[in-house]
mmCIF file of C-alpha atoms and ligand atoms in Angstrom:
data_model
loop_
_atom_site.group_PDB
_atom_site.id
_atom_site.type_symbol
_atom_site.label_atom_id
_atom_site.label_comp_id
_atom_site.label_asym_id
_atom_site.label_seq_id
_atom_site.Cartn_x
_atom_site.Cartn_y
_atom_site.Cartn_z
ATOM 1 C CA MET A 143 0.237 0.092 0.246
ATOM 2 C CA GLU A 144 1.420 3.444 -0.938
ATOM 3 C CA VAL A 145 1.749 5.489 2.210
ATOM 4 C CA ILE A 146 1.308 9.130 2.210
ATOM 5 C CA ASP A 147 2.723 10.637 5.220
ATOM 6 C CA LEU A 148 1.340 13.795 6.579
ATOM 7 C CA ARG A 149 2.309 13.557 10.198
ATOM 8 C CA SER A 150 5.130 15.802 9.916
ATOM 9 C CA ASP A 151 8.283 17.151 7.870
ATOM 10 C CA THR A 152 10.665 15.377 10.144
ATOM 11 C CA VAL A 153 9.601 11.970 8.110
ATOM 12 C CA THR A 154 11.410 13.680 4.824
ATOM 13 C CA LYS A 155 14.148 11.112 3.770
ATOM 14 C CA PRO A 156 17.747 12.471 2.227
ATOM 15 C CA THR A 157 17.925 13.014 -1.470
ATOM 16 C CA ALA A 158 20.422 11.081 -3.510
ATOM 17 C CA GLU A 159 22.770 14.474 -3.894
ATOM 18 C CA MET A 160 22.782 14.608 0.259
ATOM 19 C CA ARG A 161 23.436 10.448 0.200
ATOM 20 C CA LYS A 162 26.204 11.141 -2.493
ATOM 21 C CA ALA A 163 27.713 13.987 -0.451
ATOM 22 C CA MET A 164 27.522 11.971 3.323
ATOM 23 C CA ALA A 165 29.908 9.284 1.556
ATOM 24 C CA GLU A 166 32.203 11.866 0.151
ATOM 25 C CA ALA A 167 32.443 14.047 3.478
ATOM 26 C CA GLU A 168 35.824 15.239 4.270
ATOM 27 C CA VAL A 169 35.807 13.874 8.506
ATOM 28 C CA GLY A 170 37.684 14.464 11.726
ATOM 29 C CA ASP A 171 37.097 14.504 15.169
ATOM 30 C CA ASP A 172 34.666 17.439 16.157
ATOM 31 C CA VAL A 173 34.887 17.498 19.405
ATOM 32 C CA TYR A 174 39.044 18.074 18.588
ATOM 33 C CA GLY A 175 37.506 20.816 16.416
ATOM 34 C CA GLU A 176 38.920 18.666 13.421
ATOM 35 C CA ASP A 177 35.984 18.065 10.991
ATOM 36 C CA PRO A 178 36.211 20.325 8.163
ATOM 37 C CA THR A 179 32.939 19.785 6.865
ATOM 38 C CA ILE A 180 31.107 20.740 10.144
ATOM 39 C CA HIS A 181 33.435 23.755 10.247
ATOM 40 C CA LYS A 182 31.737 24.443 6.981
ATOM 41 C CA LEU A 183 28.308 23.737 7.751
ATOM 42 C CA GLU A 184 28.609 25.858 10.904
ATOM 43 C CA THR A 185 30.331 28.922 8.895
ATOM 44 C CA ILE A 186 27.408 28.720 5.946
ATOM 45 C CA ALA A 187 24.890 28.850 8.389
ATOM 46 C CA ALA A 188 25.938 31.226 10.645
ATOM 47 C CA GLN A 189 26.256 33.815 7.259
ATOM 48 C CA ILE A 190 22.786 32.869 6.193
ATOM 49 C CA ILE A 191 21.317 32.840 9.673
ATOM 50 C CA GLY A 192 22.986 36.211 10.291
ATOM 51 C CA LYS A 193 24.873 35.331 13.111
ATOM 52 C CA GLU A 194 28.496 35.534 14.344
ATOM 53 C CA ALA A 195 28.564 32.058 14.745
ATOM 54 C CA ALA A 196 26.968 28.911 14.759
ATOM 55 C CA LEU A 197 26.710 25.420 16.539
ATOM 56 C CA PHE A 198 26.098 21.658 14.967
ATOM 57 C CA VAL A 199 23.650 19.898 17.350
ATOM 58 C CA PRO A 200 22.004 16.407 16.789
ATOM 59 C CA SER A 201 18.019 17.162 16.855
ATOM 60 C CA GLY A 202 16.325 20.716 17.689
ATOM 61 C CA THR A 203 15.406 19.586 21.335
ATOM 62 C CA MET A 204 19.183 19.874 21.898
ATOM 63 C CA GLY A 205 19.217 23.200 20.001
ATOM 64 C CA ASN A 206 16.464 25.068 22.183
ATOM 65 C CA GLN A 207 17.655 23.352 25.254
ATOM 66 C CA VAL A 208 21.612 24.087 25.054
ATOM 67 C CA ALA A 209 20.463 27.575 24.237
ATOM 68 C CA ALA A 210 18.765 27.792 27.425
ATOM 69 C CA MET A 211 21.280 26.016 29.315
ATOM 70 C CA THR A 212 23.367 29.061 28.183
ATOM 71 C CA HIS A 213 21.276 31.997 28.783
ATOM 72 C CA LEU A 214 19.853 30.773 32.199
ATOM 73 C CA SER A 215 21.474 30.576 35.526
ATOM 74 C CA ARG A 216 19.687 28.218 38.063
ATOM 75 C CA GLY A 217 16.595 29.271 39.439
ATOM 76 C CA GLU A 218 15.542 31.773 37.140
ATOM 77 C CA GLU A 219 12.236 31.629 34.887
ATOM 78 C CA VAL A 220 11.513 31.464 31.131
ATOM 79 C CA ILE A 221 8.899 32.991 29.681
ATOM 80 C CA LEU A 222 7.418 31.160 26.772
ATOM 81 C CA GLU A 223 4.382 31.447 24.711
ATOM 82 C CA ALA A 224 1.642 28.816 25.948
ATOM 83 C CA GLU A 225 1.850 26.342 23.211
ATOM 84 C CA SER A 226 5.062 26.375 22.560
ATOM 85 C CA HIS A 227 7.093 23.571 21.487
ATOM 86 C CA MET A 228 10.095 24.315 24.313
ATOM 87 C CA PHE A 229 6.867 24.300 27.011
ATOM 88 C CA TYR A 230 4.676 21.676 25.228
ATOM 89 C CA TYR A 231 7.028 19.007 23.966
ATOM 90 C CA GLU A 232 10.692 18.813 25.224
ATOM 91 C CA VAL A 233 9.772 16.754 27.953
ATOM 92 C CA GLY A 234 10.371 18.977 30.862
ATOM 93 C CA GLY A 235 13.512 19.916 29.746
ATOM 94 C CA LEU A 236 13.778 23.486 30.778
ATOM 95 C CA ALA A 237 12.853 22.656 34.586
ATOM 96 C CA LEU A 238 15.238 19.143 34.105
ATOM 97 C CA LEU A 239 18.403 20.612 32.475
ATOM 98 C CA SER A 240 18.125 24.446 33.656
ATOM 99 C CA ALA A 241 16.890 24.467 37.096
ATOM 100 C CA ALA A 242 14.455 26.925 35.045
ATOM 101 C CA GLN A 243 10.596 27.899 36.024
ATOM 102 C CA THR A 244 8.575 28.357 33.035
ATOM 103 C CA ARG A 245 5.978 31.316 32.701
ATOM 104 C CA THR A 246 3.574 31.183 30.295
ATOM 105 C CA ILE A 247 1.324 33.689 28.309
ATOM 106 C CA PRO A 248 -0.946 32.662 25.616
ATOM 107 C CA GLY A 249 -0.592 33.918 22.390
ATOM 108 C CA LYS A 250 -2.446 34.591 19.091
ATOM 109 C CA LYS A 251 -0.919 32.214 16.386
ATOM 110 C CA GLY A 252 2.778 32.438 18.308
ATOM 111 C CA PHE A 253 2.461 36.561 19.176
ATOM 112 C CA MET A 254 2.237 37.632 23.058
ATOM 113 C CA GLU A 255 1.129 40.974 23.492
ATOM 114 C CA PRO A 256 4.291 43.178 24.189
ATOM 115 C CA GLU A 257 2.186 44.541 27.163
ATOM 116 C CA ALA A 258 1.875 41.131 28.694
ATOM 117 C CA ILE A 259 5.350 40.305 28.308
ATOM 118 C CA ALA A 260 6.460 43.535 30.095
ATOM 119 C CA GLN A 261 3.886 42.331 32.854
ATOM 120 C CA ALA A 262 5.547 39.130 33.184
ATOM 121 C CA ILE A 263 9.076 40.032 33.796
ATOM 122 C CA ARG A 264 9.799 40.137 37.236
ATOM 123 C CA GLY A 265 11.179 42.921 39.307
ATOM 124 C CA GLU A 266 13.659 42.714 42.025
ATOM 125 C CA ASP A 267 11.579 41.993 44.867
ATOM 126 C CA LEU A 268 13.301 39.607 47.415
ATOM 127 C CA HIS A 269 10.609 36.763 46.539
ATOM 128 C CA PHE A 270 10.435 36.920 42.948
ATOM 129 C CA PRO A 271 12.915 34.637 40.588
ATOM 130 C CA ARG A 272 14.805 36.331 38.087
ATOM 131 C CA THR A 273 13.722 36.403 34.647
ATOM 132 C CA GLY A 274 16.330 34.672 32.778
ATOM 133 C CA LEU A 275 14.748 34.240 29.115
ATOM 134 C CA LEU A 276 12.351 35.117 26.701
ATOM 135 C CA CYS A 277 11.507 32.071 24.408
ATOM 136 C CA LEU A 278 9.835 33.079 20.526
ATOM 137 C CA GLU A 279 8.737 30.559 18.172
ATOM 138 C CA ASN A 280 8.618 31.102 14.177
ATOM 139 C CA THR A 281 7.004 29.506 12.544
ATOM 140 C CA HIS A 282 4.856 28.118 15.528
ATOM 141 C CA ASN A 283 4.066 24.563 15.160
ATOM 142 C CA ARG A 284 0.942 23.933 17.250
ATOM 143 C CA ALA A 285 -0.637 27.196 16.380
ATOM 144 C CA GLY A 286 -0.402 25.362 12.617
ATOM 145 C CA GLY A 287 2.709 26.807 11.137
ATOM 146 C CA THR A 288 1.984 30.335 11.454
ATOM 147 C CA VAL A 289 4.475 33.250 10.741
ATOM 148 C CA LEU A 290 5.550 36.125 13.002
ATOM 149 C CA THR A 291 6.517 39.013 10.677
ATOM 150 C CA PRO A 292 9.918 40.909 11.730
ATOM 151 C CA ALA A 293 7.771 43.513 13.385
ATOM 152 C CA GLN A 294 5.904 41.258 15.654
ATOM 153 C CA ILE A 295 9.219 39.702 16.632
ATOM 154 C CA GLY A 296 10.772 43.259 17.352
ATOM 155 C CA ALA A 297 8.227 44.281 19.258
ATOM 156 C CA MET A 298 8.546 41.171 21.826
ATOM 157 C CA ALA A 299 12.148 41.242 21.881
ATOM 158 C CA GLN A 300 12.444 45.413 22.551
ATOM 159 C CA ILE A 301 10.097 44.506 25.741
ATOM 160 C CA ALA A 302 12.629 41.692 26.872
ATOM 161 C CA HIS A 303 15.646 44.271 25.851
ATOM 162 C CA ASP A 304 14.746 46.634 27.563
ATOM 163 C CA ARG A 305 14.288 45.110 30.528
ATOM 164 C CA GLY A 306 17.963 43.398 30.120
ATOM 165 C CA VAL A 307 16.168 40.010 29.349
ATOM 166 C CA PRO A 308 17.592 37.724 26.122
ATOM 167 C CA VAL A 309 15.878 36.795 23.959
ATOM 168 C CA HIS A 310 15.670 33.206 21.867
ATOM 169 C CA LEU A 311 13.982 32.070 19.104
ATOM 170 C CA ASP A 312 12.699 28.527 18.285
ATOM 171 C CA GLY A 313 13.087 29.027 14.478
ATOM 172 C CA ALA A 314 12.944 25.000 13.498
ATOM 173 C CA ARG A 315 11.041 26.162 10.472
ATOM 174 C CA ILE A 316 12.350 29.943 10.275
ATOM 175 C CA PHE A 317 12.941 29.210 6.384
ATOM 176 C CA ASN A 318 9.288 28.291 6.159
ATOM 177 C CA ALA A 319 8.456 31.858 7.779
ATOM 178 C CA ALA A 320 10.955 33.722 5.567
ATOM 179 C CA THR A 321 9.742 32.098 2.355
ATOM 180 C CA ALA A 322 5.722 32.748 3.720
ATOM 181 C CA LEU A 323 6.938 36.489 3.984
ATOM 182 C CA GLY A 324 8.783 36.365 0.788
ATOM 183 C CA ILE A 325 11.781 37.897 2.866
ATOM 184 C CA ASP A 326 15.492 37.446 4.011
ATOM 185 C CA VAL A 327 15.326 35.165 6.845
ATOM 186 C CA ARG A 328 17.859 37.680 8.595
ATOM 187 C CA GLU A 329 15.193 40.225 8.785
ATOM 188 C CA LEU A 330 13.594 37.630 11.387
ATOM 189 C CA THR A 331 16.496 36.535 13.380
ATOM 190 C CA ALA A 332 17.904 40.280 13.560
ATOM 191 C CA PRO A 333 16.224 40.509 16.615
ATOM 192 C CA VAL A 334 16.890 38.195 18.759
ATOM 193 C CA ASP A 335 20.215 37.161 20.572
ATOM 194 C CA SER A 336 19.814 33.105 19.873
ATOM 195 C CA VAL A 337 18.447 30.728 17.740
ATOM 196 C CA MET A 338 18.056 27.606 16.553
ATOM 197 C CA PHE A 339 16.761 26.345 13.590
ATOM 198 C CA CYS A 340 16.384 22.673 11.684
ATOM 199 C CA LEU A 341 17.858 21.240 8.800
ATOM 200 C CA SER A 342 15.953 17.610 9.446
ATOM 201 C CA LYS A 343 12.344 18.630 8.851
ATOM 202 C CA GLY A 344 11.439 20.790 5.361
ATOM 203 C CA LEU A 345 15.344 21.096 4.246
ATOM 204 C CA GLY A 346 15.184 16.914 4.093
ATOM 205 C CA ALA A 347 18.422 16.444 5.817
ATOM 206 C CA PRO A 348 18.176 12.957 7.719
ATOM 207 C CA VAL A 349 19.641 14.576 11.327
ATOM 208 C CA GLY A 350 20.677 17.779 12.680
ATOM 209 C CA SER A 351 19.959 21.372 13.377
ATOM 210 C CA LEU A 352 22.264 24.662 14.214
ATOM 211 C CA LEU A 353 22.080 27.432 17.201
ATOM 212 C CA ALA A 354 23.670 30.158 16.033
ATOM 213 C CA GLY A 355 24.530 33.439 18.708
ATOM 214 C CA THR A 356 27.854 35.571 19.206
ATOM 215 C CA LYS A 357 30.868 33.510 19.363
ATOM 216 C CA GLU A 358 31.149 34.364 22.790
ATOM 217 C CA PHE A 359 27.557 33.032 23.108
ATOM 218 C CA ILE A 360 28.332 29.614 20.917
ATOM 219 C CA THR A 361 31.894 28.875 22.891
ATOM 220 C CA LYS A 362 29.741 28.571 26.194
ATOM 221 C CA ALA A 363 26.873 26.899 23.751
ATOM 222 C CA ARG A 364 29.594 24.359 22.866
ATOM 223 C CA LYS A 365 30.628 23.413 26.360
ATOM 224 C CA ASN A 366 27.017 22.721 27.199
ATOM 225 C CA ARG A 367 25.937 20.643 24.187
ATOM 226 C CA LYS A 368 29.063 18.608 25.810
ATOM 227 C CA VAL A 369 27.527 18.142 29.111
ATOM 228 C CA LEU A 370 24.404 16.643 27.322
ATOM 229 C CA GLY A 371 26.632 14.247 25.242
ATOM 230 C CA GLY A 372 26.127 16.252 21.985
ATOM 231 C CA GLY A 373 29.951 16.390 21.636
ATOM 232 C CA LEU A 374 30.345 14.632 18.010
ATOM 233 C CA ARG A 375 33.403 12.782 16.473
ATOM 234 C CA GLN A 376 33.206 12.303 12.668
ATOM 235 C CA ALA A 377 30.072 14.093 12.180
ATOM 236 C CA GLY A 378 30.702 15.811 8.798
ATOM 237 C CA ILE A 379 28.875 12.692 7.127
ATOM 238 C CA LEU A 380 26.047 14.064 8.821
ATOM 239 C CA ALA A 381 26.956 18.248 7.866
ATOM 240 C CA ALA A 382 27.606 17.179 4.079
ATOM 241 C CA ALA A 383 23.665 16.722 3.998
ATOM 242 C CA GLY A 384 23.033 19.728 5.754
ATOM 243 C CA ILE A 385 24.711 21.569 3.848
ATOM 244 C CA ILE A 386 22.601 20.725 0.660
ATOM 245 C CA ALA A 387 20.000 21.450 2.918
ATOM 246 C CA LEU A 388 20.691 25.060 3.132
ATOM 247 C CA GLU A 389 21.944 25.596 -0.495
ATOM 248 C CA LYS A 390 19.614 23.683 -2.105
ATOM 249 C CA MET A 391 16.449 22.697 -0.602
ATOM 250 C CA VAL A 392 15.040 26.457 0.866
ATOM 251 C CA ASP A 393 13.802 27.651 -2.540
ATOM 252 C CA ARG A 394 11.627 25.014 -2.886
ATOM 253 C CA LEU A 395 9.593 25.309 0.818
ATOM 254 C CA ALA A 396 6.981 27.248 -1.444
ATOM 255 C CA GLU A 397 5.872 24.209 -3.153
ATOM 256 C CA ASP A 398 5.105 22.670 0.261
ATOM 257 C CA HIS A 399 3.123 25.687 1.221
ATOM 258 C CA TYR A 400 1.186 25.482 -1.758
ATOM 259 C CA ARG A 401 0.211 21.806 -1.290
ATOM 260 C CA ALA A 402 -0.593 22.361 2.013
ATOM 261 C CA ARG A 403 -3.154 25.452 0.377
ATOM 262 C CA LEU A 404 -4.729 22.723 -2.029
ATOM 263 C CA LEU A 405 -4.895 20.382 0.731
ATOM 264 C CA ALA A 406 -6.490 23.101 2.782
ATOM 265 C CA GLU A 407 -8.890 24.179 0.283
ATOM 266 C CA ASP A 408 -10.206 20.362 -0.689
ATOM 267 C CA LEU A 409 -10.526 19.794 3.261
ATOM 268 C CA ALA A 410 -12.509 23.050 3.628
ATOM 269 C CA ASN A 411 -14.702 21.719 1.254
ATOM 270 C CA ILE A 412 -15.867 18.425 2.994
ATOM 271 C CA PRO A 413 -19.137 18.443 4.684
ATOM 272 C CA ARG A 414 -18.507 19.167 8.738
ATOM 273 C CA LEU A 415 -14.834 19.393 8.755
ATOM 274 C CA MET A 416 -13.849 22.722 9.937
ATOM 275 C CA ILE A 417 -10.546 24.549 8.287
ATOM 276 C CA ASP A 418 -10.134 28.246 6.828
ATOM 277 C CA PRO A 419 -7.254 27.297 4.363
ATOM 278 C CA LYS A 420 -6.299 31.496 4.938
ATOM 279 C CA ALA A 421 -5.103 30.823 8.188
ATOM 280 C CA PHE A 422 -2.694 28.234 7.310
ATOM 281 C CA PRO A 423 0.449 30.387 5.720
ATOM 282 C CA THR A 424 3.120 27.432 5.927
ATOM 283 C CA ASN A 425 3.087 23.844 5.343
ATOM 284 C CA ILE A 426 1.133 22.790 8.941
ATOM 285 C CA LEU A 427 -2.731 22.732 9.036
ATOM 286 C CA ILE A 428 -5.163 22.279 11.682
ATOM 287 C CA CYS A 429 -8.513 20.509 10.980
ATOM 288 C CA SER A 430 -11.288 20.659 13.559
ATOM 289 C CA VAL A 431 -13.549 17.388 13.170
ATOM 290 C CA ALA A 432 -15.030 18.296 16.190
ATOM 291 C CA LYS A 433 -18.464 18.581 14.169
ATOM 292 C CA LEU A 434 -18.051 15.021 13.373
ATOM 293 C CA GLY A 435 -18.967 13.088 16.007
ATOM 294 C CA ILE A 436 -16.093 11.130 16.463
ATOM 295 C CA SER A 437 -12.665 11.834 18.228
ATOM 296 C CA ALA A 438 -9.832 13.118 15.593
ATOM 297 C CA GLU A 439 -7.632 9.764 17.197
ATOM 298 C CA ARG A 440 -10.529 7.341 15.924
ATOM 299 C CA PHE A 441 -10.882 9.422 12.690
ATOM 300 C CA SER A 442 -7.320 9.637 11.677
ATOM 301 C CA ALA A 443 -7.081 5.918 12.400
ATOM 302 C CA LEU A 444 -9.829 5.131 9.568
ATOM 303 C CA PHE A 445 -7.793 6.679 6.742
ATOM 304 C CA ALA A 446 -4.374 5.375 8.333
ATOM 305 C CA GLN A 447 -6.252 1.965 7.146
ATOM 306 C CA HIS A 448 -6.211 3.533 3.710
ATOM 307 C CA GLY A 449 -1.972 4.442 4.078
ATOM 308 C CA ILE A 450 -2.782 8.436 5.037
ATOM 309 C CA LEU A 451 -0.871 9.173 8.255
ATOM 310 C CA THR A 452 -1.820 12.005 10.480
ATOM 311 C CA ASN A 453 -0.914 13.275 13.795
ATOM 312 C CA PRO A 454 -3.901 14.151 16.006
ATOM 313 C CA THR A 455 -2.832 17.145 18.409
ATOM 314 C CA SER A 456 -6.246 17.110 20.210
ATOM 315 C CA PRO A 457 -9.265 15.155 20.621
ATOM 316 C CA THR A 458 -10.892 17.291 18.228
ATOM 317 C CA GLU A 459 -7.774 17.976 15.867
ATOM 318 C CA ILE A 460 -6.015 16.580 13.210
ATOM 319 C CA ARG A 461 -2.742 17.715 12.248
ATOM 320 C CA PHE A 462 -1.248 17.365 8.317
ATOM 321 C CA VAL A 463 1.890 18.723 7.317
ATOM 322 C CA THR A 464 3.328 18.745 4.017
ATOM 323 C CA HIS A 465 6.828 18.254 2.856
ATOM 324 C CA LYS A 466 9.067 17.632 -0.288
ATOM 325 C CA ASP A 467 7.968 13.248 -0.376
ATOM 326 C CA VAL A 468 4.344 14.510 -0.596
ATOM 327 C CA SER A 469 3.340 15.430 -4.183
ATOM 328 C CA GLU A 470 0.560 17.118 -5.850
ATOM 329 C CA ALA A 471 -1.302 13.769 -6.599
ATOM 330 C CA GLN A 472 -1.071 12.345 -3.481
ATOM 331 C CA ILE A 473 -1.991 15.853 -2.051
ATOM 332 C CA ARG A 474 -6.061 14.960 -3.893
ATOM 333 C CA ILE A 475 -5.627 11.358 -3.122
ATOM 334 C CA THR A 476 -5.987 12.485 0.510
ATOM 335 C CA SER A 477 -8.809 15.007 0.129
ATOM 336 C CA ASN A 478 -10.555 12.364 -1.843
ATOM 337 C CA VAL A 479 -9.970 9.220 1.083
ATOM 338 C CA ILE A 480 -11.065 11.826 3.819
ATOM 339 C CA ASN A 481 -13.981 12.722 1.776
ATOM 340 C CA GLN A 482 -14.729 9.201 1.247
ATOM 341 C CA ILE A 483 -14.883 8.462 5.195
ATOM 342 C CA VAL A 484 -16.645 11.363 6.025
ATOM 343 C CA LYS A 485 -19.270 10.055 3.959
ATOM 344 C CA ALA A 486 -18.778 6.859 5.664
ATOM 345 C CA VAL A 487 -18.934 8.098 9.178
ATOM 346 C CA ASN A 488 -22.023 9.791 8.655
ATOM 347 C CA HIS A 489 -23.804 6.657 7.484
ATOM 348 C CA PHE A 490 -22.289 5.093 11.018
HETATM 349 N N1 TLP B 705 8.355 19.010 16.241
HETATM 350 C C1 TLP B 705 8.419 17.856 16.258
HETATM 351 C C2 TLP B 705 7.320 17.278 17.598
HETATM 352 O O1 TLP B 705 8.085 17.267 18.689
HETATM 353 C C3 TLP B 705 6.315 18.012 17.585
HETATM 354 C C4 TLP B 705 6.725 18.111 14.708
HETATM 355 O O2 TLP B 705 6.599 16.658 14.318
HETATM 356 O O3 TLP B 705 6.917 18.742 14.532
HETATM 357 N N2 TLP B 705 10.791 23.096 17.459
HETATM 358 C C5 TLP B 705 9.768 23.482 17.088
HETATM 359 C C6 TLP B 705 9.150 24.167 16.747
HETATM 360 C C7 TLP B 705 9.129 21.771 16.389
HETATM 361 O O4 TLP B 705 8.274 21.719 15.843
HETATM 362 C C8 TLP B 705 10.272 20.971 16.796
HETATM 363 C C9 TLP B 705 10.018 19.313 16.238
HETATM 364 C C10 TLP B 705 11.227 20.900 17.385
HETATM 365 C C11 TLP B 705 11.646 22.336 17.771
HETATM 366 C C12 TLP B 705 12.044 19.951 18.178
HETATM 367 O O5 TLP B 705 12.895 19.084 16.988
HETATM 368 P P1 TLP B 705 13.623 18.263 17.155
HETATM 369 O O6 TLP B 705 12.625 16.757 16.516
HETATM 370 O O7 TLP B 705 15.084 17.746 15.888
HETATM 371 O O8 TLP B 705 14.149 17.810 18.262
#
């Protein structure tokens, strides 16, 4: 059976060009700083993202957690959007690894009102933890791949910076945001102190993310990566694919957005499914099945039987993620199958 995997863009497989580059990569021991391909990736990445230096990390989660460890001292408070990946999906890492307390602010499509951020930042009272970090997310995963503009990021960062609080950006899909806005990614990263972005999502590399910031920040982060067991040896094999991801795969992200839009429009035409195609500017869709009378989990299990894989994100919502390994024809198959299943559900 043909499988159409819309669970995540993390499922993308490396291209033939990536596999060839991996096989031929020059390597060395990166803990000794001797892997030339890692050096090349980190140099290119820093330049593209507009920061002084970058550090290769095995995963986005490690990149975010290393960033937090590097910015924070024990017992400080971190301000995050209430549905952010760092708060929701990183296994309590902020508490476990940084001994940090989290303070969440509900956002709209990932945007937190600057006034709410200002109120959440703590003053010098004896009883208060010091606010040590503000975290932003762009695109915002749980909001459905929504995009923060440079003005929005600038406004949030400004409030924090005015009060001496550094800002980290979880930019796992930052190139999707830049593509949707039609701007240079550096406009989105300029207002923040550190940024993490992933090579192994829409960009198709098999493994890896980068954490970028000042040289001084990255030197400290390198040590924190080592604490977590993230000091890698002949990692140039992975970096070789990452270089291709950055140089060749960014420009095609617009195709994923286009296909997401097609799917959203098809789903919007299916009775009792609820989705507003205009609400999802990138490659992630959230569709409500609240009116179907069955749970998101049960509904998605019905089309999984036809090889269409998705992730429910709440009892009434299903997430669809488009990526380079899902064709336009497969998008049409998906909406046809779902249409048939909705009709069948109506007869239950
Ligand atoms: N997100 C994954 C799951 O963990 C939910 C997905 O399938 O979307 N930041 C953001 C905004 C992310 O969406 C993810 C991955 C990460 C960080 C973590 O990256 P990895 O999976 O490389 O640790």
